[in-house]
GROMACS .gro file of C-alpha atoms in nm:
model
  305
    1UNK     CA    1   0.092  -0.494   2.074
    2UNK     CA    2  -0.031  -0.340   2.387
    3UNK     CA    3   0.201  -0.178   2.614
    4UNK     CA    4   0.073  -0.353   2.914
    5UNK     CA    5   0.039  -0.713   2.725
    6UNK     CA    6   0.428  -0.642   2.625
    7UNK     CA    7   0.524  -0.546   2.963
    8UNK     CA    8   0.339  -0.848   3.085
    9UNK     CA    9   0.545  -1.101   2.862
   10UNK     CA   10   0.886  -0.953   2.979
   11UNK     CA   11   0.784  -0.915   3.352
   12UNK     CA   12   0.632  -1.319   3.350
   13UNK     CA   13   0.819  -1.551   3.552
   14UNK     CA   14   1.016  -1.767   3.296
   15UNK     CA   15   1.132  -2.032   3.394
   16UNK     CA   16   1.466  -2.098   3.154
   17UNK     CA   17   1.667  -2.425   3.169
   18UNK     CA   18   1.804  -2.722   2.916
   19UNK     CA   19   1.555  -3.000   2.911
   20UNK     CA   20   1.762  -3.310   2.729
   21UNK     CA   21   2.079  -3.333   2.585
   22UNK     CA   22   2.231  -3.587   2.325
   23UNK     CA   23   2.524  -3.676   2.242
   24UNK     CA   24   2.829  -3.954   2.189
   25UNK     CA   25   3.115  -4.118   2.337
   26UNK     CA   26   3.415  -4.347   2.212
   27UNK     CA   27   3.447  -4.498   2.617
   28UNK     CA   28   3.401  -4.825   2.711
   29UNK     CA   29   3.044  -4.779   2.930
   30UNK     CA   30   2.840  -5.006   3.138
   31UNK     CA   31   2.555  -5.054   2.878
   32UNK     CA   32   2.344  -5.241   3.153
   33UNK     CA   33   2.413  -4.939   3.407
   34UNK     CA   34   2.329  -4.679   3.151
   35UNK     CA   35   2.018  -4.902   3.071
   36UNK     CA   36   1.903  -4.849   3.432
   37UNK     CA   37   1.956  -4.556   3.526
   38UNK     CA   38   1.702  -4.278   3.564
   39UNK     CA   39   1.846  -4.030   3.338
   40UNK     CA   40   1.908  -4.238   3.037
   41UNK     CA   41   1.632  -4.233   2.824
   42UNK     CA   42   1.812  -4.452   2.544
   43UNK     CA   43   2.175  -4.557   2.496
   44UNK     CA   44   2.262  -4.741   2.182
   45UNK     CA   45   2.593  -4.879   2.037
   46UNK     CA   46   2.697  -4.731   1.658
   47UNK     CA   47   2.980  -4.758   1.411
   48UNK     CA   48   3.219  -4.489   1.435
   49UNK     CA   49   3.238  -4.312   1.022
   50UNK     CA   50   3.560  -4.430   0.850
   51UNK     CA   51   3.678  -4.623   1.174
   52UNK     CA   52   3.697  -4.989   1.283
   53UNK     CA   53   3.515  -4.889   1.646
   54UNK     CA   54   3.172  -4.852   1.797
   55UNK     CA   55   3.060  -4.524   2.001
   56UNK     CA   56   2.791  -4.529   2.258
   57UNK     CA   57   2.479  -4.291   2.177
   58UNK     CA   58   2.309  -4.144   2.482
   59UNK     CA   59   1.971  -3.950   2.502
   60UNK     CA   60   1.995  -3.750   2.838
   61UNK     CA   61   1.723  -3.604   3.091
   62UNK     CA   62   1.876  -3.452   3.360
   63UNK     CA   63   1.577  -3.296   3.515
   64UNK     CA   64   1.428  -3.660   3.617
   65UNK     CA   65   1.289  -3.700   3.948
   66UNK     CA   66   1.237  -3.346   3.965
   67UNK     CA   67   0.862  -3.341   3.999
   68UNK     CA   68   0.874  -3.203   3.623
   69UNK     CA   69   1.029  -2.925   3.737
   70UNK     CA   70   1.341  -2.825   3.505
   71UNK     CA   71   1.710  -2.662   3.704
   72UNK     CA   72   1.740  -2.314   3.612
   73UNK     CA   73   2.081  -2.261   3.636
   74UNK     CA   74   2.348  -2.371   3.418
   75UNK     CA   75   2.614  -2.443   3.733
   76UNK     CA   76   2.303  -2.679   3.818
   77UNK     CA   77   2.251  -2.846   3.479
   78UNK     CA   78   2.675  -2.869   3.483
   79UNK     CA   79   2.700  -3.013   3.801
   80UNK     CA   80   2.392  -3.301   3.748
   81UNK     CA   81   2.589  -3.388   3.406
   82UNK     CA   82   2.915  -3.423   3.602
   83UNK     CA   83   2.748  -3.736   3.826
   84UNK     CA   84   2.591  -3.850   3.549
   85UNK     CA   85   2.893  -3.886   3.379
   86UNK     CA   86   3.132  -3.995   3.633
   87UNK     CA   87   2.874  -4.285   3.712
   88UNK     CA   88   2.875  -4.401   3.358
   89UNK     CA   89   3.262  -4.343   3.339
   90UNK     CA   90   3.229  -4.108   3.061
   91UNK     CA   91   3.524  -3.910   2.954
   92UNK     CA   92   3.473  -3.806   2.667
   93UNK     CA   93   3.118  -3.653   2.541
   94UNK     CA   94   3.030  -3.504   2.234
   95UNK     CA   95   2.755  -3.257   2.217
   96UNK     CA   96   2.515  -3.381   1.933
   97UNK     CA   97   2.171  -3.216   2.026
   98UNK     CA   98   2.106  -2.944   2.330
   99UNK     CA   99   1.709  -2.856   2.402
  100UNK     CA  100   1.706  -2.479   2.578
  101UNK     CA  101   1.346  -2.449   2.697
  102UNK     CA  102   1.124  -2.135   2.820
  103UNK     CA  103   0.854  -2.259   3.048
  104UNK     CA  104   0.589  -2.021   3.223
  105UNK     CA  105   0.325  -2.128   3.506
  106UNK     CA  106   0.072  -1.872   3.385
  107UNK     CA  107  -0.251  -2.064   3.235
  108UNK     CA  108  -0.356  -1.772   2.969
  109UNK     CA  109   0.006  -1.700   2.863
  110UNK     CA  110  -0.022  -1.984   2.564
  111UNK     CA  111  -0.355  -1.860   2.449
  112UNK     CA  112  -0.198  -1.503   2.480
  113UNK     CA  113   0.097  -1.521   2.323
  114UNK     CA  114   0.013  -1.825   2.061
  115UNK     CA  115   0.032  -1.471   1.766
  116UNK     CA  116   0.365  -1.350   1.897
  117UNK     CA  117   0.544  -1.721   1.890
  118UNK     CA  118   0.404  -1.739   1.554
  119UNK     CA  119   0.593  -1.413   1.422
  120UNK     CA  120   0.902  -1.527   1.586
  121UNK     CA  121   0.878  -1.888   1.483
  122UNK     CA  122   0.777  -1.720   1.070
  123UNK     CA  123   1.055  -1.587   1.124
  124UNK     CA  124   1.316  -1.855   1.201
  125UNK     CA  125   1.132  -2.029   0.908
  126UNK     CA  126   1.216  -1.751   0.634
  127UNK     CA  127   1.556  -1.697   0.816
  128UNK     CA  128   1.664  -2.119   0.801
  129UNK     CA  129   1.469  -2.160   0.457
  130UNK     CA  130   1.259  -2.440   0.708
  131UNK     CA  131   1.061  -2.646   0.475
  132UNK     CA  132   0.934  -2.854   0.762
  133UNK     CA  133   0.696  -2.605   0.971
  134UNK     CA  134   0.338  -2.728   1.120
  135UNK     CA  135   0.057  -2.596   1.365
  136UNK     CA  136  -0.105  -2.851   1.527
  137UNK     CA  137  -0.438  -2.887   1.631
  138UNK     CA  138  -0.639  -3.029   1.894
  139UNK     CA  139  -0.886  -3.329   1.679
  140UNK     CA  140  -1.185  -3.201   1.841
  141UNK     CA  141  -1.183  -2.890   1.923
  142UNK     CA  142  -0.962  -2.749   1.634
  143UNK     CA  143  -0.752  -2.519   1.873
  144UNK     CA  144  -0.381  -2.471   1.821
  145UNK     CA  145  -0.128  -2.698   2.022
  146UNK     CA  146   0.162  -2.633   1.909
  147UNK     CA  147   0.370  -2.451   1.653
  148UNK     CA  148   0.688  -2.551   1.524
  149UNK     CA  149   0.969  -2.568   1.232
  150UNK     CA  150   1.238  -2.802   1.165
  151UNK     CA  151   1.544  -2.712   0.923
  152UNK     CA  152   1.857  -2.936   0.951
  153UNK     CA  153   2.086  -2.869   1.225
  154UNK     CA  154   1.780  -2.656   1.368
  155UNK     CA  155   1.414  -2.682   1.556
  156UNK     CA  156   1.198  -2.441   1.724
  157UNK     CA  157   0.867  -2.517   1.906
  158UNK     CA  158   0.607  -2.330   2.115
  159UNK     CA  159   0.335  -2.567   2.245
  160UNK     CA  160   0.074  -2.620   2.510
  161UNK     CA  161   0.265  -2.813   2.783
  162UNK     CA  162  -0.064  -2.863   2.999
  163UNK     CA  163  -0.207  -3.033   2.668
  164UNK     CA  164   0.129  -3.212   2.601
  165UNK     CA  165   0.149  -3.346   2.969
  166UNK     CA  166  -0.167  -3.452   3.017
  167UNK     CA  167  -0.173  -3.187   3.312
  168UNK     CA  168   0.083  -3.392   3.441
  169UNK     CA  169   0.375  -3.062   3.436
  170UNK     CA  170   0.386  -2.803   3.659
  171UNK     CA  171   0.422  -2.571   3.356
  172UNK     CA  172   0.185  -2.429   3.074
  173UNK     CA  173   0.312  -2.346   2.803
  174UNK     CA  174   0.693  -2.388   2.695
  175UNK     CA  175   0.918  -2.244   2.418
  176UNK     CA  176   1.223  -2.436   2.326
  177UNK     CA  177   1.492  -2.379   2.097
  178UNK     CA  178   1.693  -2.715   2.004
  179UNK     CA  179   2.032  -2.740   1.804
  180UNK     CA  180   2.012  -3.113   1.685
  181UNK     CA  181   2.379  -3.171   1.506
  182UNK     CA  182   2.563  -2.969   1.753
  183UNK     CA  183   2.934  -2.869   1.599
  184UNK     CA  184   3.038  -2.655   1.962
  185UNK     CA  185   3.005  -2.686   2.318
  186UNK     CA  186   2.667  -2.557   2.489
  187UNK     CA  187   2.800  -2.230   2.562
  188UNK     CA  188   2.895  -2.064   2.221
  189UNK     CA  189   2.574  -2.267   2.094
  190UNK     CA  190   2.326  -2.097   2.229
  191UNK     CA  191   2.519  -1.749   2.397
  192UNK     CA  192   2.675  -1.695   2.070
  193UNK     CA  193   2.476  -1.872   1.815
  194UNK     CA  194   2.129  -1.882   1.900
  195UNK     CA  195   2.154  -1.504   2.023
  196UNK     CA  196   2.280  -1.437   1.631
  197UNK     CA  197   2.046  -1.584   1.517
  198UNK     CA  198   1.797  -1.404   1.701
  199UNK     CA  199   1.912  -1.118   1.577
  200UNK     CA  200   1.868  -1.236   1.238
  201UNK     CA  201   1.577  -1.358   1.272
  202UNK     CA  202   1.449  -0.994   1.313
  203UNK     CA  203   1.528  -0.899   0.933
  204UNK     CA  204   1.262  -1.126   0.835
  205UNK     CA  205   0.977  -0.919   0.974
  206UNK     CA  206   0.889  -0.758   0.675
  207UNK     CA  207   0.892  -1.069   0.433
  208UNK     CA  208   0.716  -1.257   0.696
  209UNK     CA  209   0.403  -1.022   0.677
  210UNK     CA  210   0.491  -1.040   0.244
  211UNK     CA  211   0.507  -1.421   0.247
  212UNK     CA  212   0.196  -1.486   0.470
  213UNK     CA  213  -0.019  -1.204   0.188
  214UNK     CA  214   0.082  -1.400  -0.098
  215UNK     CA  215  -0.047  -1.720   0.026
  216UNK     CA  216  -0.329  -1.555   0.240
  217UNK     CA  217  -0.456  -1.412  -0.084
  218UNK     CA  218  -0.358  -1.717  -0.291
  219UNK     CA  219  -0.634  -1.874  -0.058
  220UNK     CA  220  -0.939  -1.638  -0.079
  221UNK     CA  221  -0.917  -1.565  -0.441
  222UNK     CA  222  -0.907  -1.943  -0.509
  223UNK     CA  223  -1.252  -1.944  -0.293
  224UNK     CA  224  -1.395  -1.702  -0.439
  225UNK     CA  225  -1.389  -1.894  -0.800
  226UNK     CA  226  -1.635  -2.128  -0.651
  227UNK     CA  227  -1.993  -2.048  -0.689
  228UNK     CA  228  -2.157  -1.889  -0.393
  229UNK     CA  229  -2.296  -2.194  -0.222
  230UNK     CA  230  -1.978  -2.437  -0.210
  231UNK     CA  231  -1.763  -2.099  -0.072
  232UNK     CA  232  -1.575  -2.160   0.233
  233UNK     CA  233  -1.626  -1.837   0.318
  234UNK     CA  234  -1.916  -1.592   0.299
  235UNK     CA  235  -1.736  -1.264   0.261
  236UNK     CA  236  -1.340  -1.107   0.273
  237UNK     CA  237  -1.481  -1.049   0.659
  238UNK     CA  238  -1.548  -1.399   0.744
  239UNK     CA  239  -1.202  -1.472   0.606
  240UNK     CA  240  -0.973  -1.219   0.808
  241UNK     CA  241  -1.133  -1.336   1.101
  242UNK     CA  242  -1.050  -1.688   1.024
  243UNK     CA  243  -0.668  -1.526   0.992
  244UNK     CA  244  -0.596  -1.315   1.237
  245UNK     CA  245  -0.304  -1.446   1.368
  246UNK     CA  246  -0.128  -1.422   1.058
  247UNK     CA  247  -0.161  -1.080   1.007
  248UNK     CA  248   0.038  -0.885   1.214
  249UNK     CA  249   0.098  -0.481   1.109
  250UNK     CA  250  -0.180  -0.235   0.960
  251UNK     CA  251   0.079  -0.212   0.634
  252UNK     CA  252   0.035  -0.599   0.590
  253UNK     CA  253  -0.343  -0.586   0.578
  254UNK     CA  254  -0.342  -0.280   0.340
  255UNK     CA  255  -0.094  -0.492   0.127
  256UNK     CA  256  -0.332  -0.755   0.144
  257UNK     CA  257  -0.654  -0.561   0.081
  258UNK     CA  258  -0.461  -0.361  -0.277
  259UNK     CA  259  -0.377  -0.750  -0.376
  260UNK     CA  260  -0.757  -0.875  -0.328
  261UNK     CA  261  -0.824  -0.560  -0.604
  262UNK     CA  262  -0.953  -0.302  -0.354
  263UNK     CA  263  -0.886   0.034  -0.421
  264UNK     CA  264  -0.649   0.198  -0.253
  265UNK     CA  265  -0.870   0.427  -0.036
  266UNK     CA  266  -1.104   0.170   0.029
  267UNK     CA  267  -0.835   0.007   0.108
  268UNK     CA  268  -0.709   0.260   0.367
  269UNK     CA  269  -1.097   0.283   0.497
  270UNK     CA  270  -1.093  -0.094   0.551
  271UNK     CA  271  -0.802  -0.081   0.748
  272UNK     CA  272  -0.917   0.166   0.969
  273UNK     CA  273  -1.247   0.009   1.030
  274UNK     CA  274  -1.183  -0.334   1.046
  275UNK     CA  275  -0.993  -0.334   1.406
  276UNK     CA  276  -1.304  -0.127   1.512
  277UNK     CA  277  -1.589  -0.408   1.478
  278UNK     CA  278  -1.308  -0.722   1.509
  279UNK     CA  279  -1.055  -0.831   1.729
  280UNK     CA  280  -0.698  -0.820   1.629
  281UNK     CA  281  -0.368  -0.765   1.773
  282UNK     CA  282  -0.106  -0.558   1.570
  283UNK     CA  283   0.254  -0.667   1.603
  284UNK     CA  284   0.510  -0.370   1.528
  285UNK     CA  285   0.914  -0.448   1.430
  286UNK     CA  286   0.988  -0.249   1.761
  287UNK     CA  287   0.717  -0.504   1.965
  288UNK     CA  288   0.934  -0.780   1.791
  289UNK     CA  289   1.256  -0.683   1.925
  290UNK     CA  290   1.166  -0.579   2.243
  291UNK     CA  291   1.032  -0.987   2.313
  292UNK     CA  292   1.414  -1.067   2.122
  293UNK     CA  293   1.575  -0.875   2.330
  294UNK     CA  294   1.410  -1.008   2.617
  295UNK     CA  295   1.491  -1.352   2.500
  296UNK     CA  296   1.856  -1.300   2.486
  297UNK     CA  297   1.857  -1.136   2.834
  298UNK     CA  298   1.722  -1.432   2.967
  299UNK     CA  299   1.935  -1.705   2.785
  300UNK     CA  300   2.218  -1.468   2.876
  301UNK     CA  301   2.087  -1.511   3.263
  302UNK     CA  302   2.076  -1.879   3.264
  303UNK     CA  303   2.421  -1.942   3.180
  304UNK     CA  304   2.533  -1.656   3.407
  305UNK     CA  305   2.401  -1.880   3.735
   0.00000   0.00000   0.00000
């Protein structure tokens, strides 16, 4: 990655706060109230597991009547739940699911950083053993919207928020990490957990790039089977282009050209060549966990205000 693009990602205005919370209570709440107030956006009545009682399930967006905007402090986000709470006559809360989100106001920064999301997101994927992972696409235009994974207690998504608004957000794009059967309290979630697990998701950089070969080459060797005029694509160039965003280091496309049956300086000639007539961005491990460490600092900095 550039210098100046990385610089650019760590010096752009991110906007950092929890979007909607979930969670349960055992108190005897004003269902009606609950049903009208602004916050609540759905509050349901369960069985309690292996006890004669009900508990109260409430979905929670604290950031209504904001203007979209989200409160980017914690102390904020504390406070709001505190009224919330004490107008509902809730005690007693239980944590189920937390959404931390990353918004930015700058219109190019989804388009620019669509590649990097994906190597983090690949990553959380290989890290949680995700089998639930997608990249969706606009119907008519065929342009990414959104990338995401699902595993369990986990989600991560990175997404167009113009596109997912309807223009209706003051934001553009928006990275969120959510923890969906929450075991702690907010705090050690995400300033102990999800900075972990951050971390770990760096040691996945390498089978990322080895995961992504096997099924890129899976892909063009099954094309190539077909005769000339049914291909999907005309030639190994045609196809890399059609991929660039999923390779992401000069050792990964060498990898990929010695398991297509180039020769290994051919190999090392296509390499060198191809980022000369084409357009494509190389990743490196250090790129990676400069934008992790960046992360952290800023999660850190939320629940600091």
């Amino acid at each position: 990655m550039k210098k100046g693009k990385k610089q650019r990602y760590c010096n752009t205005e991110t906007l950092v706060g929890i979007h909607t919370v979930s969670g349960t209570t055992e108190n005897n709440i004003d269902l009606v109230q609950a049903d009208y107030s602004d916050y609540i956006s759905s509050c349901s009545l369960k069985k309690v597991r292996n006890k004669d009682q009900q508990e109260v399930c409430l979905r929670i967006n604290p950031n209504k009547k904001r203007m979209g905007y989200i409160m980017e402090s914690y102390s904020e986000f504390q406070e709001k739940m505190k009224k919330i709470f004490t107008k509902l006559r809730v005690k007693d809360f239980r944590w189920r699911r937390v959404d931390l989100s990353f918004n930015t106001m700058n219109k190019c920064y989804f388009q620019d950083y669509r590649k990097l999301n994906r190597l983090l997101i690949a990553c959380f994927i290989n890290m949680t053993n995700a089998k639930n992972a997608y990249d969706t696409t606009d119907f008519w235009t065929g342009k990414t919207k959104s990338l995401a994974a699902k595993s369990g207690d986990l989600e991560i998504e990175f997404y167009d928020k113009q596109d997912e608004s309807q223009g209706k957000s003051p934001y553009y794009s928006r990275l969120e990490f959510r923890s969906v059967r929450m075991r702690h309290d907010v705090e050690y979630e995400f300033l102990n957990l999800w900075v972990k697990r951050l971390d770990r998701m760096l040691d996945e950089f390498v089978n990322v790039q080895d995961r992504y070969n096997q099924c890129l080459a899976e892909v063009y060797l099954e094309d190539l089977k077909k005769q000339k005029k049914d291909r999907e694509f005309l030639s190994l160039n045609s196809f890399l282009l059609s991929r660039t965003e999923c390779v992401f280091t000069r050792k990964q496309l060498l990898d990929l050209f010695l398991m297509l049956g180039i020769e290994k300086e051919k190999a090392k000639n296509r390499v060198y060549n191809f980022p000369k007539s084409y357009s494509i961005e190389f990743i490196s491990k250090k790129d990676l966990e400069d934008i992790v460490r960046d992360i952290q600092s800023k999660i850190r900095e939320y629940f600091s205000k």
